[in-house]
Coordinates of C-alpha atoms in Angstrom, one line a residue:
M14 CA 51.1 -57.5 32.8
M15 CA 50.0 -54.3 34.4
R16 CA 52.4 -53.0 37.0
R17 CA 51.0 -52.9 40.5
W18 CA 51.1 -49.6 42.3
S19 CA 52.5 -49.2 45.8
L20 CA 50.2 -47.9 48.6
N21 CA 53.2 -46.7 50.6
R22 CA 54.7 -44.9 47.7
R23 CA 51.5 -43.3 46.6
L24 CA 50.7 -42.1 50.2
V25 CA 54.2 -40.6 50.5
L26 CA 54.1 -38.8 47.1
L27 CA 50.5 -37.5 47.6
L28 CA 51.1 -36.3 51.1
T29 CA 54.4 -34.6 50.2
A30 CA 52.9 -33.0 47.1
A31 CA 49.8 -31.8 49.1
L32 CA 52.1 -30.4 51.8
G33 CA 54.2 -28.6 49.1
L34 CA 51.0 -27.2 47.5
L35 CA 49.7 -26.0 50.8
W36 CA 53.0 -24.4 51.5
L37 CA 53.0 -22.6 48.1
G38 CA 49.5 -21.5 48.8
A39 CA 50.5 -20.1 52.1
V40 CA 53.5 -18.4 50.5
G41 CA 51.1 -16.8 47.9
I42 CA 48.7 -15.5 50.6
S43 CA 51.6 -14.3 52.7
T44 CA 53.2 -12.5 49.7
F45 CA 49.9 -10.8 49.0
V46 CA 49.6 -9.6 52.6
V47 CA 53.2 -8.6 52.8
W48 CA 52.9 -6.7 49.5
H49 CA 50.0 -4.8 50.9
E50 CA 51.7 -4.0 54.2
I51 CA 55.0 -3.0 52.4
D52 CA 53.0 -0.6 50.1
E53 CA 51.4 0.9 53.2
V54 CA 54.7 1.3 55.1
L55 CA 56.6 2.7 52.2
D56 CA 53.8 5.0 51.1
S57 CA 53.7 6.3 54.7
A58 CA 57.5 6.7 54.7
L59 CA 57.3 8.8 51.5
Q60 CA 54.4 10.9 52.9
E61 CA 56.1 11.5 56.3
T62 CA 59.4 12.4 54.7
A63 CA 57.8 15.0 52.4
Q64 CA 55.7 16.5 55.2
R65 CA 58.6 16.7 57.6
L66 CA 61.2 18.1 55.2
L67 CA 59.1 20.6 53.3
P68 CA 58.8 23.2 56.2
L69 CA 62.5 22.9 56.8
V70 CA 63.3 23.4 53.1
V71 CA 61.0 26.4 52.8
A72 CA 62.6 28.0 55.9
D73 CA 66.1 27.3 54.5
I74 CA 65.2 28.8 51.1
E75 CA 63.7 32.0 52.7
E76 CA 66.8 32.3 54.9
S77 CA 69.1 32.0 51.9
E78 CA 67.1 34.7 50.0
E79 CA 67.3 37.1 52.9
E80 CA 71.1 36.7 53.1
G81 CA 71.2 37.1 49.3
G82 CA 73.1 33.8 48.8
E83 CA 72.4 30.8 46.6
R84 CA 71.7 27.4 47.9
A85 CA 73.8 24.6 46.3
V86 CA 71.8 21.8 44.9
G87 CA 72.8 18.6 46.7
D88 CA 76.6 19.2 46.2
D89 CA 77.4 19.7 49.9
V90 CA 76.0 16.4 51.0
E91 CA 78.4 13.6 51.6
G92 CA 77.9 10.6 49.2
H93 CA 75.9 7.7 50.6
H94 CA 73.4 5.1 49.4
E95 CA 69.8 6.3 49.6
Y96 CA 66.6 4.3 49.3
I97 CA 64.4 7.4 49.4
I98 CA 65.3 10.4 47.2
Y99 CA 63.7 13.8 46.8
Q100 CA 63.7 17.0 44.8
V101 CA 62.5 20.5 45.8
R102 CA 61.1 22.4 42.9
D103 CA 59.7 25.8 42.4
A104 CA 56.4 26.6 40.8
R105 CA 57.9 26.5 37.3
G106 CA 59.3 23.0 37.9
H107 CA 63.0 24.0 38.3
V108 CA 65.0 21.9 40.8
L109 CA 65.9 24.1 43.8
M110 CA 67.3 21.3 46.0
R111 CA 67.7 17.5 45.8
S112 CA 69.1 14.6 47.8
H113 CA 72.5 13.2 46.9
D114 CA 71.3 10.3 44.8
A115 CA 68.4 12.2 43.1
P116 CA 68.9 13.1 39.5
S117 CA 69.8 16.7 38.6
E118 CA 67.0 16.8 36.0
A119 CA 63.5 17.2 37.3
F120 CA 61.4 14.1 37.9
A121 CA 59.3 13.4 34.7
T122 CA 56.1 13.5 36.6
S123 CA 53.6 16.2 37.3
L124 CA 53.5 18.4 40.5
T125 CA 50.0 17.1 41.4
P126 CA 49.7 16.8 45.2
G127 CA 49.5 13.2 46.6
F128 CA 50.6 9.8 45.3
N129 CA 51.1 8.8 41.7
W130 CA 52.9 6.1 39.7
H131 CA 55.2 6.9 36.8
D132 CA 57.5 4.5 35.0
G133 CA 57.3 1.9 37.7
Q134 CA 58.1 4.4 40.5
R135 CA 55.9 5.6 43.3
F136 CA 55.9 9.4 43.9
Y137 CA 54.5 11.6 46.6
T138 CA 54.2 15.3 46.1
E139 CA 53.7 17.9 48.8
I140 CA 53.0 21.6 48.0
S141 CA 53.9 24.4 50.4
Q142 CA 51.1 26.7 51.7
D143 CA 51.9 29.5 49.3
G144 CA 52.3 27.2 46.4
G145 CA 55.7 28.4 45.5
V146 CA 57.6 25.3 46.5
A147 CA 56.9 21.6 45.9
M148 CA 58.7 18.6 47.3
Q149 CA 58.6 15.2 45.5
V150 CA 59.7 12.1 47.3
T151 CA 60.2 8.7 45.7
E152 CA 62.1 5.5 46.1
K153 CA 65.0 4.2 44.0
K154 CA 63.5 2.5 40.9
G155 CA 62.9 -1.2 41.6
H156 CA 63.3 -0.9 45.3
R157 CA 59.7 -1.7 46.2
I158 CA 59.6 -4.7 43.8
E159 CA 63.0 -5.9 45.1
T160 CA 61.7 -5.7 48.7
I161 CA 58.6 -7.7 47.9
L162 CA 60.6 -10.3 46.0
N163 CA 63.1 -10.7 48.9
S164 CA 60.2 -11.2 51.3
M165 CA 58.7 -13.9 49.0
L166 CA 62.0 -15.6 48.6
G167 CA 62.4 -15.6 52.3
L168 CA 59.2 -17.6 52.5
L169 CA 60.1 -19.9 49.5
I170 CA 63.7 -20.8 50.4
P171 CA 62.7 -22.9 53.5
V172 CA 60.6 -25.1 51.1
V173 CA 63.8 -26.3 49.4
F174 CA 65.1 -27.7 52.7
L175 CA 61.9 -28.5 54.6
L176 CA 60.0 -30.3 51.8
P177 CA 62.6 -33.1 51.4
L178 CA 62.7 -33.4 55.2
A179 CA 58.9 -33.5 55.3
G180 CA 59.0 -36.2 52.6
V181 CA 61.4 -38.3 54.8
T182 CA 59.2 -37.7 57.8
I183 CA 56.0 -38.7 55.9
Y184 CA 57.8 -41.8 54.6
W185 CA 58.8 -42.9 58.1
T186 CA 55.4 -42.2 59.5
V187 CA 53.6 -44.1 56.7
K188 CA 56.0 -47.0 57.1
Q189 CA 55.3 -47.2 60.8
V190 CA 51.5 -47.0 60.2
M191 CA 51.6 -49.6 57.5
G192 CA 53.8 -51.9 59.5
P193 CA 51.0 -54.2 60.8
I194 CA 49.7 -54.6 57.2
G195 CA 53.2 -55.7 56.1
S196 CA 53.3 -58.2 59.0
V197 CA 50.1 -59.8 57.9
R198 CA 51.3 -59.9 54.3
E199 CA 54.5 -61.6 55.4
S200 CA 52.6 -64.0 57.6
I201 CA 50.4 -65.1 54.7
R202 CA 53.4 -65.3 52.2
T203 CA 55.5 -67.5 54.5
R204 CA 52.7 -70.0 55.2
S205 CA 52.7 -73.4 53.6
S206 CA 49.7 -74.8 51.7
T207 CA 49.0 -76.9 54.7
D208 CA 48.6 -74.1 57.3
L209 CA 45.0 -73.0 57.6
A210 CA 45.3 -71.6 61.1
P211 CA 43.7 -68.1 61.7
I212 CA 45.8 -65.0 61.1
D213 CA 46.5 -63.1 64.3
D214 CA 44.7 -59.7 64.0
A215 CA 46.1 -58.3 67.3
G216 CA 47.5 -54.8 66.8
L217 CA 45.9 -54.2 63.4
P218 CA 44.1 -50.9 62.7
A219 CA 40.3 -50.8 62.8
E220 CA 40.2 -50.3 59.0
F221 CA 42.2 -53.5 58.3
A222 CA 41.0 -55.9 61.0
P223 CA 37.7 -56.7 59.2
I224 CA 39.7 -57.9 56.1
V225 CA 41.8 -60.3 58.2
K226 CA 38.6 -61.6 60.0
D227 CA 37.1 -62.2 56.6
V228 CA 40.2 -64.1 55.4
N229 CA 40.1 -66.2 58.6
R230 CA 36.5 -67.0 58.0
L231 CA 37.4 -68.0 54.4
M232 CA 40.2 -70.3 55.6
E233 CA 37.8 -71.8 58.2
R234 CA 35.3 -72.6 55.5
L235 CA 38.1 -74.0 53.3
G236 CA 39.2 -76.3 56.2
L237 CA 35.7 -77.5 56.6
A238 CA 35.3 -78.1 52.9
L239 CA 38.6 -80.1 52.8
A240 CA 37.5 -82.2 55.8
S241 CA 34.1 -82.8 54.1
E242 CA 35.8 -83.8 50.9
R243 CA 38.0 -86.3 52.7
A244 CA 35.0 -87.8 54.6
F245 CA 33.0 -88.0 51.3
A246 CA 35.9 -89.7 49.5
A247 CA 36.4 -92.2 52.3
N248 CA 32.7 -93.1 52.6
S249 CA 32.3 -93.3 48.8
A250 CA 35.3 -95.6 48.5
H251 CA 33.7 -98.0 51.0
E252 CA 30.3 -97.8 49.4
L253 CA 31.5 -98.2 45.8
R254 CA 34.1 -100.9 46.4
T255 CA 31.7 -103.2 48.3
P256 CA 29.1 -103.7 45.5
I257 CA 31.7 -104.4 42.9
A258 CA 33.5 -106.8 45.2
A259 CA 30.2 -108.5 45.9
A260 CA 29.4 -108.8 42.2
M261 CA 32.8 -110.3 41.5
A262 CA 32.4 -112.8 44.4
Q263 CA 28.9 -113.8 43.2
L264 CA 30.1 -114.3 39.6
Q265 CA 33.1 -116.4 40.8
R266 CA 30.7 -118.5 42.9
L267 CA 28.3 -118.9 40.0
S268 CA 31.2 -120.0 37.7
A269 CA 32.3 -122.6 40.3
D270 CA 28.8 -123.9 40.7
L271 CA 28.3 -124.2 37.0
G272 CA 31.6 -125.9 36.3
P273 CA 33.1 -126.0 32.8
T274 CA 30.6 -124.6 30.4
A275 CA 30.4 -123.1 26.9
N276 CA 29.9 -119.7 28.5
Q277 CA 33.1 -119.8 30.6
A278 CA 34.7 -117.3 28.3
R279 CA 31.9 -114.9 28.7
I280 CA 32.1 -115.3 32.5
D281 CA 35.8 -114.6 32.5
L282 CA 35.2 -111.5 30.3
I283 CA 32.6 -110.2 32.8
L284 CA 35.1 -110.8 35.7
G285 CA 37.8 -109.0 33.8
S286 CA 35.5 -106.1 33.2
L287 CA 34.5 -105.9 36.9
R288 CA 38.2 -106.0 37.9
R289 CA 38.9 -103.1 35.5
L290 CA 35.8 -101.3 36.8
G291 CA 37.0 -101.8 40.4
N292 CA 40.4 -100.6 39.5
M293 CA 39.0 -97.5 37.8
V294 CA 36.7 -96.7 40.7
E295 CA 39.7 -97.1 43.1
K296 CA 41.8 -94.7 40.9
M297 CA 39.0 -92.2 40.6
L298 CA 38.5 -92.2 44.4
Q299 CA 42.2 -91.8 45.0
L300 CA 42.2 -88.9 42.6
A301 CA 39.2 -87.3 44.4
R302 CA 41.1 -87.7 47.7
A303 CA 44.2 -86.2 46.2
D304 CA 42.3 -83.2 44.9
S305 CA 40.7 -82.7 48.4
G306 CA 44.2 -82.2 49.9
I307 CA 44.7 -85.5 51.6
A308 CA 48.5 -85.0 51.6
I309 CA 48.3 -81.9 53.8
T310 CA 49.8 -82.4 57.3
G311 CA 51.7 -80.3 59.7
E312 CA 54.2 -82.8 61.1
A313 CA 56.9 -85.2 60.0
I314 CA 56.1 -88.9 60.3
D315 CA 58.3 -92.0 60.1
L316 CA 57.2 -93.6 56.9
M317 CA 59.5 -96.7 57.2
P318 CA 56.9 -98.9 58.9
V319 CA 54.3 -98.0 56.2
L320 CA 56.9 -98.7 53.5
H321 CA 57.6 -102.2 54.9
L322 CA 54.0 -103.0 55.5
L323 CA 52.8 -102.0 52.1
L324 CA 55.6 -103.8 50.2
D325 CA 55.0 -107.0 52.2
E326 CA 51.3 -106.8 51.2
M327 CA 52.1 -106.3 47.6
R328 CA 54.7 -109.2 47.6
R329 CA 51.9 -111.5 48.6
S330 CA 49.8 -110.5 45.5
T331 CA 49.9 -112.7 42.4
A332 CA 51.6 -110.0 40.3
G333 CA 54.1 -109.0 42.9
A334 CA 55.2 -112.4 44.2
G335 CA 59.0 -112.7 44.1
R336 CA 59.5 -109.5 42.2
I337 CA 59.7 -106.7 44.7
S338 CA 62.9 -106.0 46.7
L339 CA 63.7 -103.3 49.2
A340 CA 67.2 -102.1 50.0
E341 CA 67.7 -101.5 53.7
F342 CA 68.2 -97.8 54.7
E343 CA 71.1 -97.2 57.1
A344 CA 69.3 -94.5 59.1
G345 CA 66.6 -97.0 60.2
E346 CA 63.9 -94.4 60.0
W347 CA 62.5 -92.1 57.3
K348 CA 60.7 -89.1 58.6
R349 CA 58.9 -87.0 56.0
R350 CA 56.0 -84.4 56.1
I351 CA 53.1 -86.2 54.4
D352 CA 49.9 -87.9 55.4
I353 CA 50.3 -91.7 56.0
D354 CA 47.3 -92.6 53.8
A355 CA 48.5 -90.2 51.1
F356 CA 52.0 -91.9 51.1
A357 CA 50.4 -95.3 50.9
I358 CA 48.5 -94.2 47.8
V359 CA 51.7 -92.8 46.2
L360 CA 53.7 -96.0 46.9
R361 CA 50.9 -98.3 45.8
N362 CA 50.4 -96.5 42.5
L363 CA 54.2 -96.5 41.8
I364 CA 54.4 -100.2 42.5
D365 CA 51.3 -100.9 40.4
N366 CA 52.8 -98.9 37.5
A367 CA 56.0 -100.9 37.7
L368 CA 54.2 -104.2 37.9
N369 CA 51.8 -103.5 35.0
H370 CA 54.1 -101.7 32.6
G371 CA 57.5 -103.2 33.4
A372 CA 58.9 -106.2 31.6
A373 CA 57.0 -109.4 32.5
G374 CA 58.4 -111.2 35.5
S375 CA 61.3 -108.7 35.9
P376 CA 62.4 -107.5 39.4
I377 CA 61.3 -104.2 40.9
S378 CA 63.8 -102.4 43.0
V379 CA 62.8 -100.0 45.8
Y380 CA 65.4 -98.1 47.7
L381 CA 66.2 -94.9 49.6
D382 CA 69.3 -92.9 48.5
A383 CA 71.7 -90.9 50.6
V384 CA 69.5 -87.8 50.6
G385 CA 66.4 -89.7 51.5
D386 CA 64.7 -89.8 48.1
L387 CA 62.6 -92.9 47.3
H388 CA 63.4 -94.7 44.1
V389 CA 61.1 -97.3 42.3
V390 CA 62.9 -99.0 39.4
N391 CA 61.7 -101.6 36.9
R392 CA 63.0 -103.1 33.7
G393 CA 61.2 -102.5 30.4
P394 CA 61.4 -100.7 27.1
V395 CA 62.7 -97.1 27.2
V396 CA 59.9 -94.5 27.3
P397 CA 60.4 -91.8 24.7
A398 CA 61.1 -88.3 26.1
G399 CA 58.0 -86.9 24.5
D400 CA 55.8 -89.5 26.3
L401 CA 57.7 -89.2 29.6
V402 CA 56.7 -85.5 30.1
R403 CA 53.1 -86.4 29.5
L404 CA 52.8 -89.3 31.9
T405 CA 51.8 -87.2 34.9
E406 CA 48.8 -85.8 33.0
R407 CA 45.4 -87.3 33.8
F408 CA 44.4 -90.2 31.5
A409 CA 47.7 -90.0 29.7
R410 CA 49.3 -93.4 28.8
G411 CA 52.5 -94.3 27.1
A412 CA 52.9 -96.8 24.2
T413 CA 51.9 -99.9 26.2
V414 CA 49.5 -102.8 25.7
A415 CA 49.0 -103.2 29.5
Q416 CA 45.6 -102.3 31.0
G417 CA 45.4 -99.1 33.0
S418 CA 43.5 -96.0 33.6
G419 CA 46.2 -93.4 33.0
L420 CA 45.6 -91.9 36.4
G421 CA 48.3 -93.5 38.6
L422 CA 51.2 -91.1 38.0
A423 CA 48.8 -88.1 37.9
I424 CA 47.6 -89.1 41.4
V425 CA 51.2 -89.4 42.6
E426 CA 52.2 -86.1 41.2
T427 CA 49.1 -84.3 42.7
I428 CA 49.7 -85.7 46.2
L429 CA 53.5 -84.9 46.2
R430 CA 52.9 -81.4 45.0
Q431 CA 50.4 -80.8 47.9
A432 CA 53.0 -82.2 50.3
G433 CA 55.7 -79.9 49.0
G434 CA 57.5 -82.7 47.3
R435 CA 58.5 -83.7 43.7
L436 CA 58.1 -86.6 41.4
T437 CA 60.9 -87.2 38.9
L438 CA 60.6 -89.7 36.1
C439 CA 63.6 -91.2 34.2
S440 CA 63.9 -93.6 31.3
P441 CA 66.2 -95.4 30.9
A442 CA 66.7 -95.8 34.6
H443 CA 70.0 -94.6 36.2
G444 CA 72.9 -97.0 35.5
M445 CA 70.7 -99.1 33.1
E446 CA 70.3 -99.2 29.3
D447 CA 66.5 -99.6 29.6
G448 CA 63.8 -99.5 32.2
F449 CA 61.8 -96.9 34.0
E450 CA 62.6 -95.0 37.3
A451 CA 60.3 -92.9 39.5
V452 CA 62.0 -90.8 42.2
V453 CA 60.0 -89.4 45.1
S454 CA 61.4 -86.4 46.9
L455 CA 59.6 -85.3 50.1
P456 CA 60.2 -82.4 52.5

């Protein structure tokens, strides 16, 4: 399965990367401007140094010649670190005077007036008016590049510290901005399948509020559809049951009026077919009601009166007479979150299943255990494990000769799943060597 990407993570990464790229772009532009300015400042320093020192050097040389002495070449200057060095040369290129850190050999560059580059160094040459003396001024090799690199590092170093801080700030900001979206997501995640109430869109950003409104409209249409399904199922049950019951009543009346005849077997066959048809219609309508969400409810209801009422009704039936027993529950009440009609369908199907598929005439035990789970137990042959896991599938039937639609346990499982409950089937029943047990667990 493709891994989902995180909106928060992508925003943080993209914004942090964009900020880093913008900072690097700003550093590049600043470095270019600083480089240009440093070139201008250092060129001006070279030119100003040459123009200021040359007249003094020329006067010093003339004074030395008048006195008949010789001028030492840089030896009488106390040693110190120099960024700008110079040489004074005569017309033949001989070094007449130099700064302390300047080489004793003449610079390997021409005496052309003005600026020029040689071997990665910037030189400025100034010639005296008589052309007999030239002064060449330059910087220490690599000084200019070092100055520019230091300036660039001064702009880059803050990125190392500020970019992580900016990332944390962006993460916190994105988290705060995306907070309402997370609240809506959590509200949807924690809702039960029965909660179709609108989602509160207060405090949501303008970009996200329309999505929540669309979801609320969808849930409203879903609620209307469920209500319509329930109404349709209820009306259809009434309309379909009545004609079948009427046909059975007419056929029974006709059989009584005719008395014993040679066609009695055919009449009984038709009556049996109508009963099976009525039972199938009843199951199909129950399944339709189950699929429409009949079990959905928002409150817990005491189901003990429904349990007693339904069991009393089934005890009065021909199949259930004298067979159904209910163990008293000490708590006196049994509150569970399920619709009353849905619970009645669940209980009726479990009892019908026990009556139809249990051993003929054997008792059926109904009881509530200590944790409040409902048990319906009947005697009968053991259901194989392979068949047991299939019994909650629609139209699935075990190895039985009894008549049935194969829908009863499927209806029970569907209703309990909607109510947040669980159906557990066991065979043999607990504490028995045979039999079948259905356990209903409800929230």
